[in-house]
Coordinates of C-alpha atoms in Angstrom, one line a residue:
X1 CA 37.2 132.9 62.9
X2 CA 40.6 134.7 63.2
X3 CA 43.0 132.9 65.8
X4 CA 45.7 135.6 65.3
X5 CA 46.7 139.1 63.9
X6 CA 50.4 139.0 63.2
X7 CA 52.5 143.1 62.1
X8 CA 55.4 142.9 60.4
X9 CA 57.5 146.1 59.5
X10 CA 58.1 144.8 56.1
X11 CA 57.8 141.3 54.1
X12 CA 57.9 140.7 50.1
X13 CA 54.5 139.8 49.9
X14 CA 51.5 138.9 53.1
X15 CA 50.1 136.4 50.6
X16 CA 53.6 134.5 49.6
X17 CA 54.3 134.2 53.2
X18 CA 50.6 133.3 54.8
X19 CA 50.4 130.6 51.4
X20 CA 54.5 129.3 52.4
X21 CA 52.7 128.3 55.7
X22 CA 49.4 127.2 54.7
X23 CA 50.5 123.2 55.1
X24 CA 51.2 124.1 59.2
X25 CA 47.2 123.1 60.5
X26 CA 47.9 125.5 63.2
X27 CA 47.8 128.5 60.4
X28 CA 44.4 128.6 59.9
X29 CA 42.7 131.8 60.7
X30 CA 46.2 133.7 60.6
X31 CA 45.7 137.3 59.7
X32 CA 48.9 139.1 58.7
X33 CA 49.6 143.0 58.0
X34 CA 52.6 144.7 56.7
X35 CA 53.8 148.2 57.3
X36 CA 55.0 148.4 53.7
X37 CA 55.3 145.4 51.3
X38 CA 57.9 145.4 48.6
X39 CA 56.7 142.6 46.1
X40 CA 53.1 142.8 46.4
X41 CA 51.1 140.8 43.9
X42 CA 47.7 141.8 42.1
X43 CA 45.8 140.0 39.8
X44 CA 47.1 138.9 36.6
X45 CA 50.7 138.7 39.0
X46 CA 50.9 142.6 38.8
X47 CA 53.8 143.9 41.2
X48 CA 51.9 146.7 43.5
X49 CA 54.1 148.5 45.9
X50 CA 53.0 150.5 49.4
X51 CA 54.9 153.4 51.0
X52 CA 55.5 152.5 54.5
X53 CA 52.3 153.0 56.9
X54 CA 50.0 154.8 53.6
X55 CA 48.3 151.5 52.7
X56 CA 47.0 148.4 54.6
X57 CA 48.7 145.0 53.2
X58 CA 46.5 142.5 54.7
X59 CA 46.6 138.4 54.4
X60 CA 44.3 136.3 55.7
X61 CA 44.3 132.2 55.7
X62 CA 40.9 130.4 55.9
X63 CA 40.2 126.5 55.6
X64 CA 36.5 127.1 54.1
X65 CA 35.4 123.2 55.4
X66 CA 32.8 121.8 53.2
X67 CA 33.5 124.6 50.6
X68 CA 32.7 122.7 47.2
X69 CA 35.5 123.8 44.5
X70 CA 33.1 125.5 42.1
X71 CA 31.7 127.8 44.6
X72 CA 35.4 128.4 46.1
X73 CA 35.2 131.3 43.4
X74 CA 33.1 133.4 45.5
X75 CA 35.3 133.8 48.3
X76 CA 36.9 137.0 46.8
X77 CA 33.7 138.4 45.7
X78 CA 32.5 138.0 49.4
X79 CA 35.8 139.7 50.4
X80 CA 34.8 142.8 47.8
X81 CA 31.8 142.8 49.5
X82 CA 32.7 143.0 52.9
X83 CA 35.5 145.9 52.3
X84 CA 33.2 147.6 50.6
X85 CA 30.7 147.4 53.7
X86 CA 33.5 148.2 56.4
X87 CA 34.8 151.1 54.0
X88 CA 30.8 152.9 53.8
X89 CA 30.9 152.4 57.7
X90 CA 33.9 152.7 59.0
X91 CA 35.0 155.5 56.4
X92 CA 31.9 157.0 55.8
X93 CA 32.8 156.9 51.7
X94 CA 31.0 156.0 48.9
X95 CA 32.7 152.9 47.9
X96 CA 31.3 150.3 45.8
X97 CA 32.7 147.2 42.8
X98 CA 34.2 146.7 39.7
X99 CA 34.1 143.1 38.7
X100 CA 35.1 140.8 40.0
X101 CA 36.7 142.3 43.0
X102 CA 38.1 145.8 42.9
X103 CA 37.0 148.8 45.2
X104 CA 36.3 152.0 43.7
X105 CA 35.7 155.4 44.5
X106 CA 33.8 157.4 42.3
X107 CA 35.2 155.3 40.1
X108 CA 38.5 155.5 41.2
X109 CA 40.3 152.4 42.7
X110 CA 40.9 152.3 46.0
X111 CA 41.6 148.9 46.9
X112 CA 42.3 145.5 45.8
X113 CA 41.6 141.6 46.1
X114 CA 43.6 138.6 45.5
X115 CA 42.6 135.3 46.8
X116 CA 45.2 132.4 46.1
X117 CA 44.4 128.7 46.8
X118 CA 47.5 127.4 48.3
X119 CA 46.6 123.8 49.7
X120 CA 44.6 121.4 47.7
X121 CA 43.4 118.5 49.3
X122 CA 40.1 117.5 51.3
X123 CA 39.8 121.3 53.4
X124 CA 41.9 123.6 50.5
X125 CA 43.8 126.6 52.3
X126 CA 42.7 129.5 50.7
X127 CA 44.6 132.8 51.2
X128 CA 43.0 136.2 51.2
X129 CA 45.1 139.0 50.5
X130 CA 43.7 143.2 50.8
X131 CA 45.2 145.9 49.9
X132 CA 43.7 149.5 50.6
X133 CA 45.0 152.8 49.7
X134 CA 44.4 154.6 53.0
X135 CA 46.9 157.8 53.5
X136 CA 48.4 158.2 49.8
X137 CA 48.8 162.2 48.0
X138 CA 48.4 162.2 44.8
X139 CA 51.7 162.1 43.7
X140 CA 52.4 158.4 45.0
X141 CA 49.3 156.9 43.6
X142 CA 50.3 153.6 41.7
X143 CA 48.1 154.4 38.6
X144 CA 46.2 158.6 37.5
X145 CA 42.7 156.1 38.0
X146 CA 43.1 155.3 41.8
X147 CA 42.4 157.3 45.0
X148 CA 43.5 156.8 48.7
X149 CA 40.3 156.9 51.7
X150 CA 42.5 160.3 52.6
X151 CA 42.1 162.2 48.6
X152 CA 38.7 160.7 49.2
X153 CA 37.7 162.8 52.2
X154 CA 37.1 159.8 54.2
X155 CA 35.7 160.3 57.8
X156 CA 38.4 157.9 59.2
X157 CA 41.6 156.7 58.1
X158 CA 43.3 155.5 61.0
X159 CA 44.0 152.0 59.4
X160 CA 43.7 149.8 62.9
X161 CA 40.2 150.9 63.0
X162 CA 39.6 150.3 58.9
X163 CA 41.4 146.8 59.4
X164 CA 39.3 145.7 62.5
X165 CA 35.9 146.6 60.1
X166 CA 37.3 145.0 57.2
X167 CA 37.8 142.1 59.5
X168 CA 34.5 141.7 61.2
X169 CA 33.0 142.1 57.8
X170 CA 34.3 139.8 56.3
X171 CA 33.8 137.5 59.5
X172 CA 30.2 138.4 59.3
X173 CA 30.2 137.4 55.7
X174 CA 31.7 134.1 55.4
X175 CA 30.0 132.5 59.2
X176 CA 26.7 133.3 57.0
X177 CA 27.7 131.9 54.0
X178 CA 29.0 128.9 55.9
X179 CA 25.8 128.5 57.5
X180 CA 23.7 128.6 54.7
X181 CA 25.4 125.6 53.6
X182 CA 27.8 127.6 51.5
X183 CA 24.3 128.5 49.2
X184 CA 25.4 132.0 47.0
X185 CA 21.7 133.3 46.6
X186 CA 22.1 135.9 49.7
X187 CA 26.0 136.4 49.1
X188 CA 25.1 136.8 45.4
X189 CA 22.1 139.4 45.6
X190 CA 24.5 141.5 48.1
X191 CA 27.8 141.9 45.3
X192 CA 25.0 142.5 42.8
X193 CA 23.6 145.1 44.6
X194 CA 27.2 146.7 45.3
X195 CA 28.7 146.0 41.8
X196 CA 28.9 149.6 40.0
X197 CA 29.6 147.1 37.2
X198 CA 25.8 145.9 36.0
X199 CA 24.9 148.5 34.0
X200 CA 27.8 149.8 32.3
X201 CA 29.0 150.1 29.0
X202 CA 32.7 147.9 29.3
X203 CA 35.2 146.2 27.7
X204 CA 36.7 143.3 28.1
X205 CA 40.3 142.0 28.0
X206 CA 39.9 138.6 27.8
X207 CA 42.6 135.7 27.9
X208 CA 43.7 134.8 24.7
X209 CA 43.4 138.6 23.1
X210 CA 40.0 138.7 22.8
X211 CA 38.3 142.0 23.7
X212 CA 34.6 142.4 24.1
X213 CA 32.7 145.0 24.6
X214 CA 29.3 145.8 25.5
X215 CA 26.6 146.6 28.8
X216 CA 27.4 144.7 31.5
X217 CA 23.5 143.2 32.3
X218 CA 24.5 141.5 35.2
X219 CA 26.3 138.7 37.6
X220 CA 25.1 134.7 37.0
X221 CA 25.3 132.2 39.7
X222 CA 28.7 131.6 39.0
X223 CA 29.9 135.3 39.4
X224 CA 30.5 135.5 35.9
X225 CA 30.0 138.8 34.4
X226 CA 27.3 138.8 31.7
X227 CA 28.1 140.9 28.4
X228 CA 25.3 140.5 25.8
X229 CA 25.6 136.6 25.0
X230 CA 28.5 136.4 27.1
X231 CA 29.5 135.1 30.1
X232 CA 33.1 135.9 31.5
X233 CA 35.1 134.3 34.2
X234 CA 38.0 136.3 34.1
X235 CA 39.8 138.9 32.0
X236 CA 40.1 143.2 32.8
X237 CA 37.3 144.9 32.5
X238 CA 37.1 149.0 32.3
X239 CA 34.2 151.0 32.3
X240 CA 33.5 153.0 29.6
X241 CA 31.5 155.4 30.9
X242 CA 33.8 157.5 33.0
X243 CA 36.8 155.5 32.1
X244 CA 37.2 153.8 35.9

């Protein structure tokens, strides 16, 4: 599904520049990697920073055809699956989720998922970005709760070989979904099954203020995160138990 993989030393941000090109039909399936990325963007529009050659800065542009707009939601939750896969295999580390779509290490957050819908029309251009802590110390960690695959003992962390896993997951992944007719049951019962989140005691920062707090009891067909009575969409959640 990937027509190209395009290395630049350095840009702003993989996402701003795949998403400046999204309108060119010829884009689609463009993968892009930074060395080091100066004006990274996380969720919520959080700046996030990588040294030069410690992370991977990944962008990808997909045209999900057929892809109705209330389902378009589970494209980064497939993408948190599919790192998670290629980290356990290509890694050998224990990595599983935080809702919706963060990576975690024993807890700890290792990499990140922001999916940005930069077309609109009849076949939307969505764009994919990754971002992986691979080669980090300690000392240059963004934030004392995240971890690099190196702090982690990782079996690999040549970051060619984690972005080509990453990639065929992901690949893997989405030609499934698309064949199922873009049904969630199978995509769903996979995040729930990697989601360190059902089952924990959280809060949750919600838009607006509000904070809720309670066990997480599971995922809905929406990827919503159930709390008690609750059903969330978006907001920051932390587990309580462990503090992740």
């Amino acid at each position: 599904m990937f027509s190209r993989v395009e290395v630049v030393e350095a840009t702003g941000s993989t996402n701003a520049d795949l998403i400046a090109r999204a309108s060119d039909p010829g884009a689609a399936g463009t993968v892009l990697l930074a060395e080091t990325q100066q004006a990274g963007r996380g969720r919520h529009a959080r700046s996030w920073t990588s040294p030069p050659r410690a992370q991977i800065a990944m962008s990808m542009l997909v045209r999900p055809r057929g892809l109705e707009p209330a389902v378009l939601g589970w494209l980064p939750l497939l993408t948190g699956v599919a790192v998670v896969d290629a980290l356990r295999a290509a890694a050998g580390v224990p990595a599983d989720l935080k809702w919706p779509n963060d990576v975690l290490i024993g807890g700890r957050k290792v990499a990140g998922i922001l999916a940005e819908v930069a077309a609109s029309g009849g076949t939307p251009a969505v764009v994919v970005g990754v971002g992986v802590n691979v080669s980090l110390s300690a000392a240059e960690l963004p934030v004392p709760h995240a971890i690099s695959l190196e702090l982690a003992g990782a079996a690999q962390v040549d970051r060619t070989a984690v972005v080509l896993a990453i990639l065929a997951e992901f690949s893997r992944r989405f030609d499934a979904w698309r064949q199922a007719g873009w049904d969630t049951t199978e995509l769903a019962a996979a995040y729930r099954e990697r989601c360190a989140t059902i089952g924990a005691q959280v809060m949750a920062e919600l838009p607006g203020g509000r904070t809720l707090t309670g066990i997480a009891t599971g995922i809905d067909d929406a990827g919503r995160l159930l709390i008690g009575d609750d059903a969330v969409s978006a907001g920051d959640v932390t587990h309580l138990r462990g503090q992740y």
